[in-house]
């Protein structure tokens, strides 16, 4: 019974959680995504302040509407209308606070609530001091512009409509519904909606400009990567005729890797000349491994490379496709080293962060391994020839001494 009761409590809790998520689904789509750890780990959530590009414009409009509100409040000061005086102090304090600490909106629930509070304050001020005849009616413009800049047309229009109705309905209910009152309310409602449209359109234009800027930066980044790859390939190519020492070539390869990629561990495995089922750990950077590893003991990503003889990219080794050569790493790139039509080894780079390596890294690695593999294979052949030459020289000397 206790077990069943516990299971019932768990089911009830899960049901309430699902119900809460359904009730706040729209809010979650608009914000609150930083609470989802999977989305954060996948890098799908940006903590970018969407209002930051508009802060200078918002600040100028805020001070302009505040100055107009204070000027319109002067007659009320003379009449000692303390309600207007109090709200004037609130509006002025809000302006000073937002000047020192601009409002931020990055898509989460907290910043959304702050935007709604920003709207609620001038609405209450206008509703408390004469509705459309209030000296603070222009402060609504700032709030609606902020809402439009934050989330675009839809949200701006909803905020403008709700704010205008919050002022107009009580005003109409307390009046004689004369044509002048209705016309005045309609005019202000249209003005607020137009302000929301202008703010939303400005946000869209800014978004398109940002996208074009991002595309330009992406192209520049690709060009920089291509230049870095060409430079690295040039340096590696220079080592082909200059060095036939295997250790020197391997050291140069690891140095080039460190300059091109951000990794936590890198390993170069070379197929053993005497035993095709063994792999010699030619170089390791950031990890410790035995000198030789049997093919059967290679981690799954490297076994896939040996089988397919193609590059393998793993974004989350802890969930699938792992582990890597280093058990604590979460992502890795694994590629064969091919020279003269045969695979002579494999190259592995791994990082502790999941989804660390990008498509650019894959392109860079694909361009890097071919000349690196050729340099390594040339050094190995030179070492073999040198060994054969030394053996023949010893045989000749022994034969001469025997004669």
mmCIF file of C-alpha atoms in Angstrom:
data_model
loop_
_atom_site.group_PDB
_atom_site.id
_atom_site.type_symbol
_atom_site.label_atom_id
_atom_site.label_comp_id
_atom_site.label_asym_id
_atom_site.label_seq_id
_atom_site.Cartn_x
_atom_site.Cartn_y
_atom_site.Cartn_z
ATOM 1 C CA UNK A 1 0.000 0.000 0.000
ATOM 2 C CA UNK A 2 2.811 2.399 0.876
ATOM 3 C CA UNK A 3 4.464 1.646 -2.454
ATOM 4 C CA UNK A 4 1.209 2.223 -4.296
ATOM 5 C CA UNK A 5 0.650 5.454 -2.374
ATOM 6 C CA UNK A 6 4.142 6.626 -3.300
ATOM 7 C CA UNK A 7 3.553 5.791 -6.939
ATOM 8 C CA UNK A 8 0.242 7.652 -6.787
ATOM 9 C CA UNK A 9 1.955 10.731 -5.371
ATOM 10 C CA UNK A 10 4.569 10.574 -8.116
ATOM 11 C CA UNK A 11 1.865 10.276 -10.788
ATOM 12 C CA UNK A 12 -0.065 13.180 -9.269
ATOM 13 C CA UNK A 13 3.064 15.317 -9.160
ATOM 14 C CA UNK A 14 3.894 14.454 -12.766
ATOM 15 C CA UNK A 15 0.314 15.247 -13.789
ATOM 16 C CA UNK A 16 0.442 18.631 -12.066
ATOM 17 C CA UNK A 17 3.784 19.339 -13.712
ATOM 18 C CA UNK A 18 2.402 18.480 -17.151
ATOM 19 C CA UNK A 19 -0.675 20.615 -16.450
ATOM 20 C CA UNK A 20 1.508 23.535 -15.399
ATOM 21 C CA UNK A 21 3.608 23.153 -18.535
ATOM 22 C CA UNK A 22 0.503 23.152 -20.707
ATOM 23 C CA UNK A 23 -0.803 26.256 -18.975
ATOM 24 C CA UNK A 24 2.466 28.080 -19.487
ATOM 25 C CA UNK A 25 3.288 26.635 -22.907
ATOM 26 C CA UNK A 26 2.825 29.963 -24.684
ATOM 27 C CA UNK A 27 4.932 31.766 -22.112
ATOM 28 C CA UNK A 28 7.620 29.083 -22.373
ATOM 29 C CA UNK A 29 7.772 29.436 -26.133
ATOM 30 C CA UNK A 30 8.240 33.158 -25.703
ATOM 31 C CA UNK A 31 10.652 32.900 -22.792
ATOM 32 C CA UNK A 32 11.779 30.865 -19.821
ATOM 33 C CA UNK A 33 13.863 28.575 -22.012
ATOM 34 C CA UNK A 34 16.940 28.924 -19.839
ATOM 35 C CA UNK A 35 15.239 26.601 -17.345
ATOM 36 C CA UNK A 36 15.415 23.772 -19.904
ATOM 37 C CA UNK A 37 18.832 22.187 -19.331
ATOM 38 C CA UNK A 38 18.727 20.217 -22.588
ATOM 39 C CA UNK A 39 18.200 23.372 -24.617
ATOM 40 C CA UNK A 40 20.948 25.148 -22.735
ATOM 41 C CA UNK A 41 23.350 22.237 -23.302
ATOM 42 C CA UNK A 42 22.493 22.208 -26.991
ATOM 43 C CA UNK A 43 23.291 25.912 -27.238
ATOM 44 C CA UNK A 44 19.794 26.812 -28.416
ATOM 45 C CA UNK A 45 19.286 29.592 -25.887
ATOM 46 C CA UNK A 46 20.880 32.971 -26.370
ATOM 47 C CA UNK A 47 21.319 35.342 -23.472
ATOM 48 C CA UNK A 48 21.363 38.222 -25.937
ATOM 49 C CA UNK A 49 19.648 41.424 -24.863
ATOM 50 C CA UNK A 50 17.178 42.088 -27.677
ATOM 51 C CA UNK A 51 16.628 45.657 -26.486
ATOM 52 C CA UNK A 52 20.318 46.578 -26.438
ATOM 53 C CA UNK A 53 20.413 47.870 -30.051
ATOM 54 C CA UNK A 54 17.455 50.160 -29.286
ATOM 55 C CA UNK A 55 18.658 51.508 -25.923
ATOM 56 C CA UNK A 56 19.743 54.920 -27.270
ATOM 57 C CA UNK A 57 16.390 55.426 -29.013
ATOM 58 C CA UNK A 58 14.434 54.202 -25.981
ATOM 59 C CA UNK A 59 16.404 56.516 -23.689
ATOM 60 C CA UNK A 60 15.761 59.549 -25.905
ATOM 61 C CA UNK A 61 12.036 58.776 -26.184
ATOM 62 C CA UNK A 62 11.777 58.099 -22.453
ATOM 63 C CA UNK A 63 13.321 61.412 -21.479
ATOM 64 C CA UNK A 64 11.256 63.221 -24.119
ATOM 65 C CA UNK A 65 7.942 61.802 -22.874
ATOM 66 C CA UNK A 66 8.993 62.393 -19.255
ATOM 67 C CA UNK A 67 9.788 66.022 -20.002
ATOM 68 C CA UNK A 68 6.384 66.444 -21.695
ATOM 69 C CA UNK A 69 4.667 64.775 -18.739
ATOM 70 C CA UNK A 70 6.378 67.103 -16.245
ATOM 71 C CA UNK A 71 5.489 70.145 -18.357
ATOM 72 C CA UNK A 72 1.836 69.063 -18.509
ATOM 73 C CA UNK A 73 1.862 68.452 -14.749
ATOM 74 C CA UNK A 74 2.828 72.019 -13.838
ATOM 75 C CA UNK A 75 -0.814 73.259 -13.558
ATOM 76 C CA UNK A 76 -1.572 70.344 -11.248
ATOM 77 C CA UNK A 77 1.435 71.253 -9.100
ATOM 78 C CA UNK A 78 0.022 74.767 -8.717
ATOM 79 C CA UNK A 79 -3.345 73.304 -7.727
ATOM 80 C CA UNK A 80 -1.562 71.023 -5.223
ATOM 81 C CA UNK A 81 -2.980 67.858 -6.804
ATOM 82 C CA UNK A 82 -0.946 65.384 -4.783
ATOM 83 C CA UNK A 83 -1.988 62.374 -6.858
ATOM 84 C CA UNK A 84 -0.411 63.915 -9.945
ATOM 85 C CA UNK A 85 2.622 64.980 -7.914
ATOM 86 C CA UNK A 86 3.097 61.435 -6.608
ATOM 87 C CA UNK A 87 2.777 59.847 -10.024
ATOM 88 C CA UNK A 88 5.112 62.461 -11.474
ATOM 89 C CA UNK A 89 7.708 61.350 -8.937
ATOM 90 C CA UNK A 90 7.160 57.709 -9.898
ATOM 91 C CA UNK A 91 7.543 58.421 -13.617
ATOM 92 C CA UNK A 92 10.652 60.506 -12.994
ATOM 93 C CA UNK A 93 12.161 57.831 -10.745
ATOM 94 C CA UNK A 94 11.462 55.151 -13.373
ATOM 95 C CA UNK A 95 13.178 57.284 -16.012
ATOM 96 C CA UNK A 96 16.253 57.767 -13.823
ATOM 97 C CA UNK A 97 16.413 54.064 -12.963
ATOM 98 C CA UNK A 98 16.117 53.009 -16.604
ATOM 99 C CA UNK A 99 18.794 55.530 -17.545
ATOM 100 C CA UNK A 100 21.211 54.011 -15.031
ATOM 101 C CA UNK A 101 20.071 50.431 -15.661
ATOM 102 C CA UNK A 102 18.402 49.964 -19.056
ATOM 103 C CA UNK A 103 15.665 47.394 -19.367
ATOM 104 C CA UNK A 104 16.835 44.055 -20.749
ATOM 105 C CA UNK A 105 14.862 41.444 -22.660
ATOM 106 C CA UNK A 106 16.510 38.136 -23.576
ATOM 107 C CA UNK A 107 13.460 35.919 -23.999
ATOM 108 C CA UNK A 108 13.145 34.504 -20.504
ATOM 109 C CA UNK A 109 10.187 34.784 -18.148
ATOM 110 C CA UNK A 110 11.825 37.252 -15.804
ATOM 111 C CA UNK A 111 12.604 39.798 -18.508
ATOM 112 C CA UNK A 112 9.074 39.389 -19.908
ATOM 113 C CA UNK A 113 7.617 40.247 -16.499
ATOM 114 C CA UNK A 114 9.875 43.301 -16.316
ATOM 115 C CA UNK A 115 8.533 44.489 -19.679
ATOM 116 C CA UNK A 116 4.943 44.020 -18.480
ATOM 117 C CA UNK A 117 5.715 45.987 -15.307
ATOM 118 C CA UNK A 118 7.205 48.692 -17.501
ATOM 119 C CA UNK A 119 3.830 48.879 -19.269
ATOM 120 C CA UNK A 120 1.685 48.618 -16.123
ATOM 121 C CA UNK A 121 3.219 51.645 -14.367
ATOM 122 C CA UNK A 122 2.233 54.311 -16.960
ATOM 123 C CA UNK A 123 -1.169 52.636 -17.462
ATOM 124 C CA UNK A 124 -1.891 52.997 -13.730
ATOM 125 C CA UNK A 125 -0.560 56.555 -13.783
ATOM 126 C CA UNK A 126 -2.848 57.540 -16.665
ATOM 127 C CA UNK A 127 -5.882 55.741 -15.218
ATOM 128 C CA UNK A 128 -5.353 57.439 -11.827
ATOM 129 C CA UNK A 129 -4.951 60.994 -13.117
ATOM 130 C CA UNK A 130 -7.746 61.666 -15.584
ATOM 131 C CA UNK A 131 -7.483 58.961 -18.248
ATOM 132 C CA UNK A 132 -6.859 60.519 -21.669
ATOM 133 C CA UNK A 133 -6.708 63.973 -20.058
ATOM 134 C CA UNK A 134 -3.865 62.793 -17.824
ATOM 135 C CA UNK A 135 -0.542 64.642 -18.096
ATOM 136 C CA UNK A 136 1.164 61.226 -18.223
ATOM 137 C CA UNK A 137 -0.614 59.935 -21.322
ATOM 138 C CA UNK A 138 2.554 60.293 -23.403
ATOM 139 C CA UNK A 139 4.427 57.955 -21.041
ATOM 140 C CA UNK A 140 2.353 55.162 -22.569
ATOM 141 C CA UNK A 141 4.252 55.740 -25.808
ATOM 142 C CA UNK A 142 7.546 54.693 -24.207
ATOM 143 C CA UNK A 143 6.057 51.540 -22.724
ATOM 144 C CA UNK A 144 4.468 50.454 -26.020
ATOM 145 C CA UNK A 145 7.671 51.157 -27.958
ATOM 146 C CA UNK A 146 9.623 49.036 -25.480
ATOM 147 C CA UNK A 147 7.133 46.176 -25.935
ATOM 148 C CA UNK A 148 7.315 46.443 -29.721
ATOM 149 C CA UNK A 149 11.105 46.544 -29.725
ATOM 150 C CA UNK A 150 11.241 43.557 -27.381
ATOM 151 C CA UNK A 151 8.985 41.101 -29.228
ATOM 152 C CA UNK A 152 7.772 42.628 -32.454
ATOM 153 C CA UNK A 153 4.417 43.410 -34.075
ATOM 154 C CA UNK A 154 2.203 40.877 -32.327
ATOM 155 C CA UNK A 155 3.250 41.564 -28.777
ATOM 156 C CA UNK A 156 3.421 45.318 -29.359
ATOM 157 C CA UNK A 157 -0.109 45.439 -30.772
ATOM 158 C CA UNK A 158 -1.476 43.315 -27.934
ATOM 159 C CA UNK A 159 0.174 45.543 -25.340
ATOM 160 C CA UNK A 160 -0.994 48.702 -27.109
ATOM 161 C CA UNK A 161 -4.562 47.399 -27.392
ATOM 162 C CA UNK A 162 -4.700 46.222 -23.788
ATOM 163 C CA UNK A 163 -3.198 49.483 -22.480
ATOM 164 C CA UNK A 164 -5.546 51.643 -24.570
ATOM 165 C CA UNK A 165 -8.614 49.640 -23.482
ATOM 166 C CA UNK A 166 -7.493 49.747 -19.836
ATOM 167 C CA UNK A 167 -7.662 53.528 -20.079
ATOM 168 C CA UNK A 168 -10.558 53.951 -22.522
ATOM 169 C CA UNK A 169 -13.140 51.600 -20.987
ATOM 170 C CA UNK A 170 -13.129 53.172 -17.491
ATOM 171 C CA UNK A 171 -13.102 56.600 -19.110
ATOM 172 C CA UNK A 172 -16.139 55.796 -21.249
ATOM 173 C CA UNK A 173 -17.926 54.083 -18.383
ATOM 174 C CA UNK A 174 -17.606 57.161 -16.186
ATOM 175 C CA UNK A 175 -18.598 59.668 -18.864
ATOM 176 C CA UNK A 176 -21.836 60.573 -20.600
ATOM 177 C CA UNK A 177 -20.639 58.728 -23.773
ATOM 178 C CA UNK A 178 -20.691 61.953 -25.735
ATOM 179 C CA UNK A 179 -19.347 62.051 -29.251
ATOM 180 C CA UNK A 180 -16.340 64.076 -28.143
ATOM 181 C CA UNK A 181 -15.350 61.544 -25.468
ATOM 182 C CA UNK A 182 -15.739 58.615 -27.862
ATOM 183 C CA UNK A 183 -13.773 60.403 -30.573
ATOM 184 C CA UNK A 184 -11.021 61.281 -28.102
ATOM 185 C CA UNK A 185 -10.733 57.652 -26.947
ATOM 186 C CA UNK A 186 -10.746 56.361 -30.520
ATOM 187 C CA UNK A 187 -8.014 58.775 -31.522
ATOM 188 C CA UNK A 188 -5.760 57.742 -28.667
ATOM 189 C CA UNK A 189 -6.374 54.035 -29.313
ATOM 190 C CA UNK A 190 -5.372 54.501 -32.960
ATOM 191 C CA UNK A 191 -2.280 56.468 -31.918
ATOM 192 C CA UNK A 192 -1.193 53.704 -29.536
ATOM 193 C CA UNK A 193 -1.700 51.030 -32.194
ATOM 194 C CA UNK A 194 0.282 53.079 -34.723
ATOM 195 C CA UNK A 195 3.109 53.449 -32.206
ATOM 196 C CA UNK A 196 3.151 49.658 -31.764
ATOM 197 C CA UNK A 197 3.261 49.151 -35.541
ATOM 198 C CA UNK A 198 6.161 51.558 -35.952
ATOM 199 C CA UNK A 199 8.096 49.889 -33.115
ATOM 200 C CA UNK A 200 7.460 46.423 -34.545
ATOM 201 C CA UNK A 201 8.522 47.516 -38.016
ATOM 202 C CA UNK A 202 11.699 49.077 -36.619
ATOM 203 C CA UNK A 203 12.460 45.820 -34.834
ATOM 204 C CA UNK A 204 11.955 43.852 -38.058
ATOM 205 C CA UNK A 205 14.285 46.160 -39.974
ATOM 206 C CA UNK A 206 16.868 45.832 -37.227
ATOM 207 C CA UNK A 207 16.488 42.041 -37.292
ATOM 208 C CA UNK A 208 17.089 41.913 -41.029
ATOM 209 C CA UNK A 209 20.152 44.111 -40.634
ATOM 210 C CA UNK A 210 21.439 41.826 -37.872
ATOM 211 C CA UNK A 211 20.892 38.758 -40.058
ATOM 212 C CA UNK A 212 22.788 40.344 -42.915
ATOM 213 C CA UNK A 213 25.544 41.273 -40.493
ATOM 214 C CA UNK A 214 25.636 37.683 -39.194
ATOM 215 C CA UNK A 215 25.840 36.334 -42.753
ATOM 216 C CA UNK A 216 28.719 38.701 -43.494
ATOM 217 C CA UNK A 217 30.511 37.674 -40.305
ATOM 218 C CA UNK A 218 29.937 34.015 -41.129
ATOM 219 C CA UNK A 219 31.475 34.518 -44.552
ATOM 220 C CA UNK A 220 34.418 36.320 -43.012
ATOM 221 C CA UNK A 221 34.793 33.481 -40.541
ATOM 222 C CA UNK A 222 34.796 30.919 -43.340
ATOM 223 C CA UNK A 223 37.410 32.943 -45.214
ATOM 224 C CA UNK A 224 39.520 33.136 -42.063
ATOM 225 C CA UNK A 225 39.200 29.375 -41.605
ATOM 226 C CA UNK A 226 40.145 28.794 -45.233
ATOM 227 C CA UNK A 227 43.183 31.060 -44.862
ATOM 228 C CA UNK A 228 44.209 29.273 -41.684
ATOM 229 C CA UNK A 229 43.819 25.913 -43.400
ATOM 230 C CA UNK A 230 45.800 27.020 -46.455
ATOM 231 C CA UNK A 231 48.540 28.388 -44.208
ATOM 232 C CA UNK A 232 48.654 25.162 -42.233
ATOM 233 C CA UNK A 233 48.674 23.038 -45.378
ATOM 234 C CA UNK A 234 51.458 25.190 -46.755
ATOM 235 C CA UNK A 235 53.501 24.703 -43.587
ATOM 236 C CA UNK A 236 52.839 20.960 -43.621
ATOM 237 C CA UNK A 237 53.749 20.771 -47.306
ATOM 238 C CA UNK A 238 57.012 22.552 -46.526
ATOM 239 C CA UNK A 239 57.923 19.748 -44.136
ATOM 240 C CA UNK A 240 57.542 17.072 -46.846
ATOM 241 C CA UNK A 241 60.889 17.637 -48.573
ATOM 242 C CA UNK A 242 62.539 19.237 -45.550
ATOM 243 C CA UNK A 243 62.077 16.507 -42.950
ATOM 244 C CA UNK A 244 61.977 12.735 -43.210
ATOM 245 C CA UNK A 245 62.384 12.153 -39.486
ATOM 246 C CA UNK A 246 59.188 10.533 -38.202
ATOM 247 C CA UNK A 247 59.369 12.067 -34.735
ATOM 248 C CA UNK A 248 59.829 15.532 -36.162
ATOM 249 C CA UNK A 249 56.934 15.103 -38.598
ATOM 250 C CA UNK A 250 54.645 13.842 -35.806
ATOM 251 C CA UNK A 251 55.615 16.737 -33.541
ATOM 252 C CA UNK A 252 54.931 19.184 -36.372
ATOM 253 C CA UNK A 253 51.532 17.586 -37.014
ATOM 254 C CA UNK A 254 50.489 17.908 -33.360
ATOM 255 C CA UNK A 255 51.684 21.512 -33.296
ATOM 256 C CA UNK A 256 49.566 22.301 -36.369
ATOM 257 C CA UNK A 257 46.577 20.577 -34.774
ATOM 258 C CA UNK A 258 46.941 22.665 -31.636
ATOM 259 C CA UNK A 259 46.974 25.833 -33.713
ATOM 260 C CA UNK A 260 43.888 24.898 -35.757
ATOM 261 C CA UNK A 261 41.585 23.263 -33.224
ATOM 262 C CA UNK A 262 40.476 23.794 -29.643
ATOM 263 C CA UNK A 263 40.648 20.339 -28.071
ATOM 264 C CA UNK A 264 41.357 18.686 -24.740
ATOM 265 C CA UNK A 265 42.982 15.525 -26.081
ATOM 266 C CA UNK A 266 44.563 14.548 -29.414
ATOM 267 C CA UNK A 267 45.953 11.147 -30.381
ATOM 268 C CA UNK A 268 47.704 9.844 -33.505
ATOM 269 C CA UNK A 269 47.581 6.049 -33.905
ATOM 270 C CA UNK A 270 49.699 4.336 -36.585
ATOM 271 C CA UNK A 271 49.083 0.856 -37.877
ATOM 272 C CA UNK A 272 51.840 -1.496 -36.702
ATOM 273 C CA UNK A 273 54.165 -2.584 -39.521
ATOM 274 C CA UNK A 274 54.576 -6.085 -38.131
ATOM 275 C CA UNK A 275 51.089 -6.765 -36.759
ATOM 276 C CA UNK A 276 48.061 -5.359 -38.600
ATOM 277 C CA UNK A 277 45.864 -5.970 -35.554
ATOM 278 C CA UNK A 278 47.854 -3.558 -33.372
ATOM 279 C CA UNK A 279 47.985 0.239 -33.343
ATOM 280 C CA UNK A 280 50.999 2.147 -32.078
ATOM 281 C CA UNK A 281 50.303 5.345 -30.133
ATOM 282 C CA UNK A 282 52.610 7.598 -32.118
ATOM 283 C CA UNK A 283 51.618 10.847 -30.381
ATOM 284 C CA UNK A 284 49.236 11.805 -27.593
ATOM 285 C CA UNK A 285 48.427 15.277 -26.307
ATOM 286 C CA UNK A 286 46.368 15.814 -23.154
ATOM 287 C CA UNK A 287 45.922 12.148 -22.219
ATOM 288 C CA UNK A 288 47.745 8.971 -21.220
ATOM 289 C CA UNK A 289 47.517 5.775 -23.240
ATOM 290 C CA UNK A 290 49.460 2.515 -23.540
ATOM 291 C CA UNK A 291 52.087 2.324 -26.249
ATOM 292 C CA UNK A 292 50.083 -0.186 -28.297
ATOM 293 C CA UNK A 293 46.333 -0.778 -28.592
ATOM 294 C CA UNK A 294 44.761 -3.875 -30.207
ATOM 295 C CA UNK A 295 42.083 -3.225 -32.809
ATOM 296 C CA UNK A 296 39.548 -5.070 -30.654
ATOM 297 C CA UNK A 297 40.120 -2.592 -27.813
ATOM 298 C CA UNK A 298 39.649 0.558 -29.881
ATOM 299 C CA UNK A 299 36.688 2.699 -28.761
ATOM 300 C CA UNK A 300 33.534 2.581 -30.940
ATOM 301 C CA UNK A 301 34.238 5.808 -32.887
ATOM 302 C CA UNK A 302 37.701 4.604 -33.934
ATOM 303 C CA UNK A 303 36.361 1.165 -34.836
ATOM 304 C CA UNK A 304 33.863 2.910 -37.100
ATOM 305 C CA UNK A 305 36.692 4.877 -38.714
ATOM 306 C CA UNK A 306 38.680 1.671 -39.302
ATOM 307 C CA UNK A 307 35.604 -0.008 -40.795
ATOM 308 C CA UNK A 308 34.326 2.834 -42.980
ATOM 309 C CA UNK A 309 37.682 4.594 -43.537
ATOM 310 C CA UNK A 310 35.794 7.908 -43.309
ATOM 311 C CA UNK A 311 35.649 10.765 -40.838
ATOM 312 C CA UNK A 312 33.371 10.222 -37.839
ATOM 313 C CA UNK A 313 32.004 13.137 -35.779
ATOM 314 C CA UNK A 314 30.418 12.488 -32.393
ATOM 315 C CA UNK A 315 28.603 15.347 -30.662
ATOM 316 C CA UNK A 316 27.762 13.624 -27.370
ATOM 317 C CA UNK A 317 29.882 10.577 -26.557
ATOM 318 C CA UNK A 318 28.262 10.205 -23.144
ATOM 319 C CA UNK A 319 24.851 9.503 -24.711
ATOM 320 C CA UNK A 320 25.649 7.532 -27.834
ATOM 321 C CA UNK A 321 28.564 6.369 -29.916
ATOM 322 C CA UNK A 322 30.992 6.511 -27.009
ATOM 323 C CA UNK A 323 33.153 6.427 -25.095
ATOM 324 C CA UNK A 324 36.085 8.024 -26.853
ATOM 325 C CA UNK A 325 39.758 7.415 -26.287
ATOM 326 C CA UNK A 326 39.468 9.613 -23.189
ATOM 327 C CA UNK A 327 36.417 8.506 -21.146
ATOM 328 C CA UNK A 328 35.794 11.981 -19.708
ATOM 329 C CA UNK A 329 35.377 13.684 -23.084
ATOM 330 C CA UNK A 330 31.941 14.356 -24.577
ATOM 331 C CA UNK A 331 32.609 15.168 -28.239
ATOM 332 C CA UNK A 332 35.199 14.168 -30.792
ATOM 333 C CA UNK A 333 36.347 14.055 -34.385
ATOM 334 C CA UNK A 334 37.965 10.872 -35.697
ATOM 335 C CA UNK A 335 39.478 10.538 -39.153
ATOM 336 C CA UNK A 336 41.641 8.021 -41.035
ATOM 337 C CA UNK A 337 45.155 8.863 -42.142
ATOM 338 C CA UNK A 338 45.360 7.690 -45.759
ATOM 339 C CA UNK A 339 48.399 7.826 -47.999
ATOM 340 C CA UNK A 340 49.050 6.152 -51.351
ATOM 341 C CA UNK A 341 45.635 4.467 -51.316
ATOM 342 C CA UNK A 342 46.022 2.773 -47.926
ATOM 343 C CA UNK A 343 45.116 3.671 -44.365
ATOM 344 C CA UNK A 344 48.249 4.090 -42.293
ATOM 345 C CA UNK A 345 46.662 5.372 -39.074
ATOM 346 C CA UNK A 346 43.889 7.321 -37.417
ATOM 347 C CA UNK A 347 43.716 10.780 -35.871
ATOM 348 C CA UNK A 348 41.503 11.647 -32.912
ATOM 349 C CA UNK A 349 40.706 15.013 -31.305
ATOM 350 C CA UNK A 350 38.298 15.180 -28.350
ATOM 351 C CA UNK A 351 36.821 17.838 -26.065
ATOM 352 C CA UNK A 352 35.092 17.713 -22.697
ATOM 353 C CA UNK A 353 32.106 19.799 -23.891
ATOM 354 C CA UNK A 354 29.274 18.210 -25.841
ATOM 355 C CA UNK A 355 28.774 19.424 -29.440
ATOM 356 C CA UNK A 356 32.029 21.367 -29.240
ATOM 357 C CA UNK A 357 33.207 20.780 -32.808
ATOM 358 C CA UNK A 358 31.405 22.511 -35.662
ATOM 359 C CA UNK A 359 31.027 21.871 -39.377
ATOM 360 C CA UNK A 360 33.975 24.211 -39.925
ATOM 361 C CA UNK A 361 36.151 21.963 -37.771
ATOM 362 C CA UNK A 362 35.113 18.979 -39.891
ATOM 363 C CA UNK A 363 36.082 20.842 -43.074
ATOM 364 C CA UNK A 364 39.393 21.931 -41.572
ATOM 365 C CA UNK A 365 40.223 18.411 -40.438
ATOM 366 C CA UNK A 366 39.335 16.919 -43.823
ATOM 367 C CA UNK A 367 41.695 19.366 -45.515
ATOM 368 C CA UNK A 368 44.426 18.882 -42.922
ATOM 369 C CA UNK A 369 44.785 15.089 -42.744
ATOM 370 C CA UNK A 370 45.749 14.355 -46.375
ATOM 371 C CA UNK A 371 49.081 16.222 -46.453
ATOM 372 C CA UNK A 372 49.738 15.266 -42.831
ATOM 373 C CA UNK A 373 49.223 11.567 -43.639
ATOM 374 C CA UNK A 374 51.488 11.860 -46.692
ATOM 375 C CA UNK A 375 54.230 13.490 -44.603
ATOM 376 C CA UNK A 376 53.961 10.750 -41.973
ATOM 377 C CA UNK A 377 54.005 8.006 -44.612
ATOM 378 C CA UNK A 378 57.051 9.553 -46.321
ATOM 379 C CA UNK A 379 58.876 9.626 -42.991
ATOM 380 C CA UNK A 380 57.979 5.988 -42.310
ATOM 381 C CA UNK A 381 59.182 4.895 -45.746
ATOM 382 C CA UNK A 382 62.404 6.842 -45.293
ATOM 383 C CA UNK A 383 62.890 5.139 -41.921
ATOM 384 C CA UNK A 384 62.339 1.734 -43.555
ATOM 385 C CA UNK A 385 64.779 2.527 -46.367
ATOM 386 C CA UNK A 386 67.329 3.745 -43.874
ATOM 387 C CA UNK A 387 66.932 0.542 -41.877
ATOM 388 C CA UNK A 388 67.252 -1.586 -45.012
ATOM 389 C CA UNK A 389 70.312 0.415 -46.080
ATOM 390 C CA UNK A 390 71.906 -0.027 -42.676
ATOM 391 C CA UNK A 391 71.260 -3.779 -42.765
ATOM 392 C CA UNK A 392 72.764 -4.078 -46.242
ATOM 393 C CA UNK A 393 75.783 -2.068 -45.153
ATOM 394 C CA UNK A 394 76.325 -4.355 -42.165
ATOM 395 C CA UNK A 395 75.968 -7.394 -44.427
ATOM 396 C CA UNK A 396 78.531 -5.980 -46.852
ATOM 397 C CA UNK A 397 81.013 -5.184 -44.065
ATOM 398 C CA UNK A 398 80.560 -8.677 -42.599
ATOM 399 C CA UNK A 399 81.133 -10.235 -46.021
ATOM 400 C CA UNK A 400 84.260 -8.164 -46.581
ATOM 401 C CA UNK A 401 85.645 -9.133 -43.191
ATOM 402 C CA UNK A 402 84.877 -12.766 -43.900
ATOM 403 C CA UNK A 403 86.712 -12.626 -47.208
#
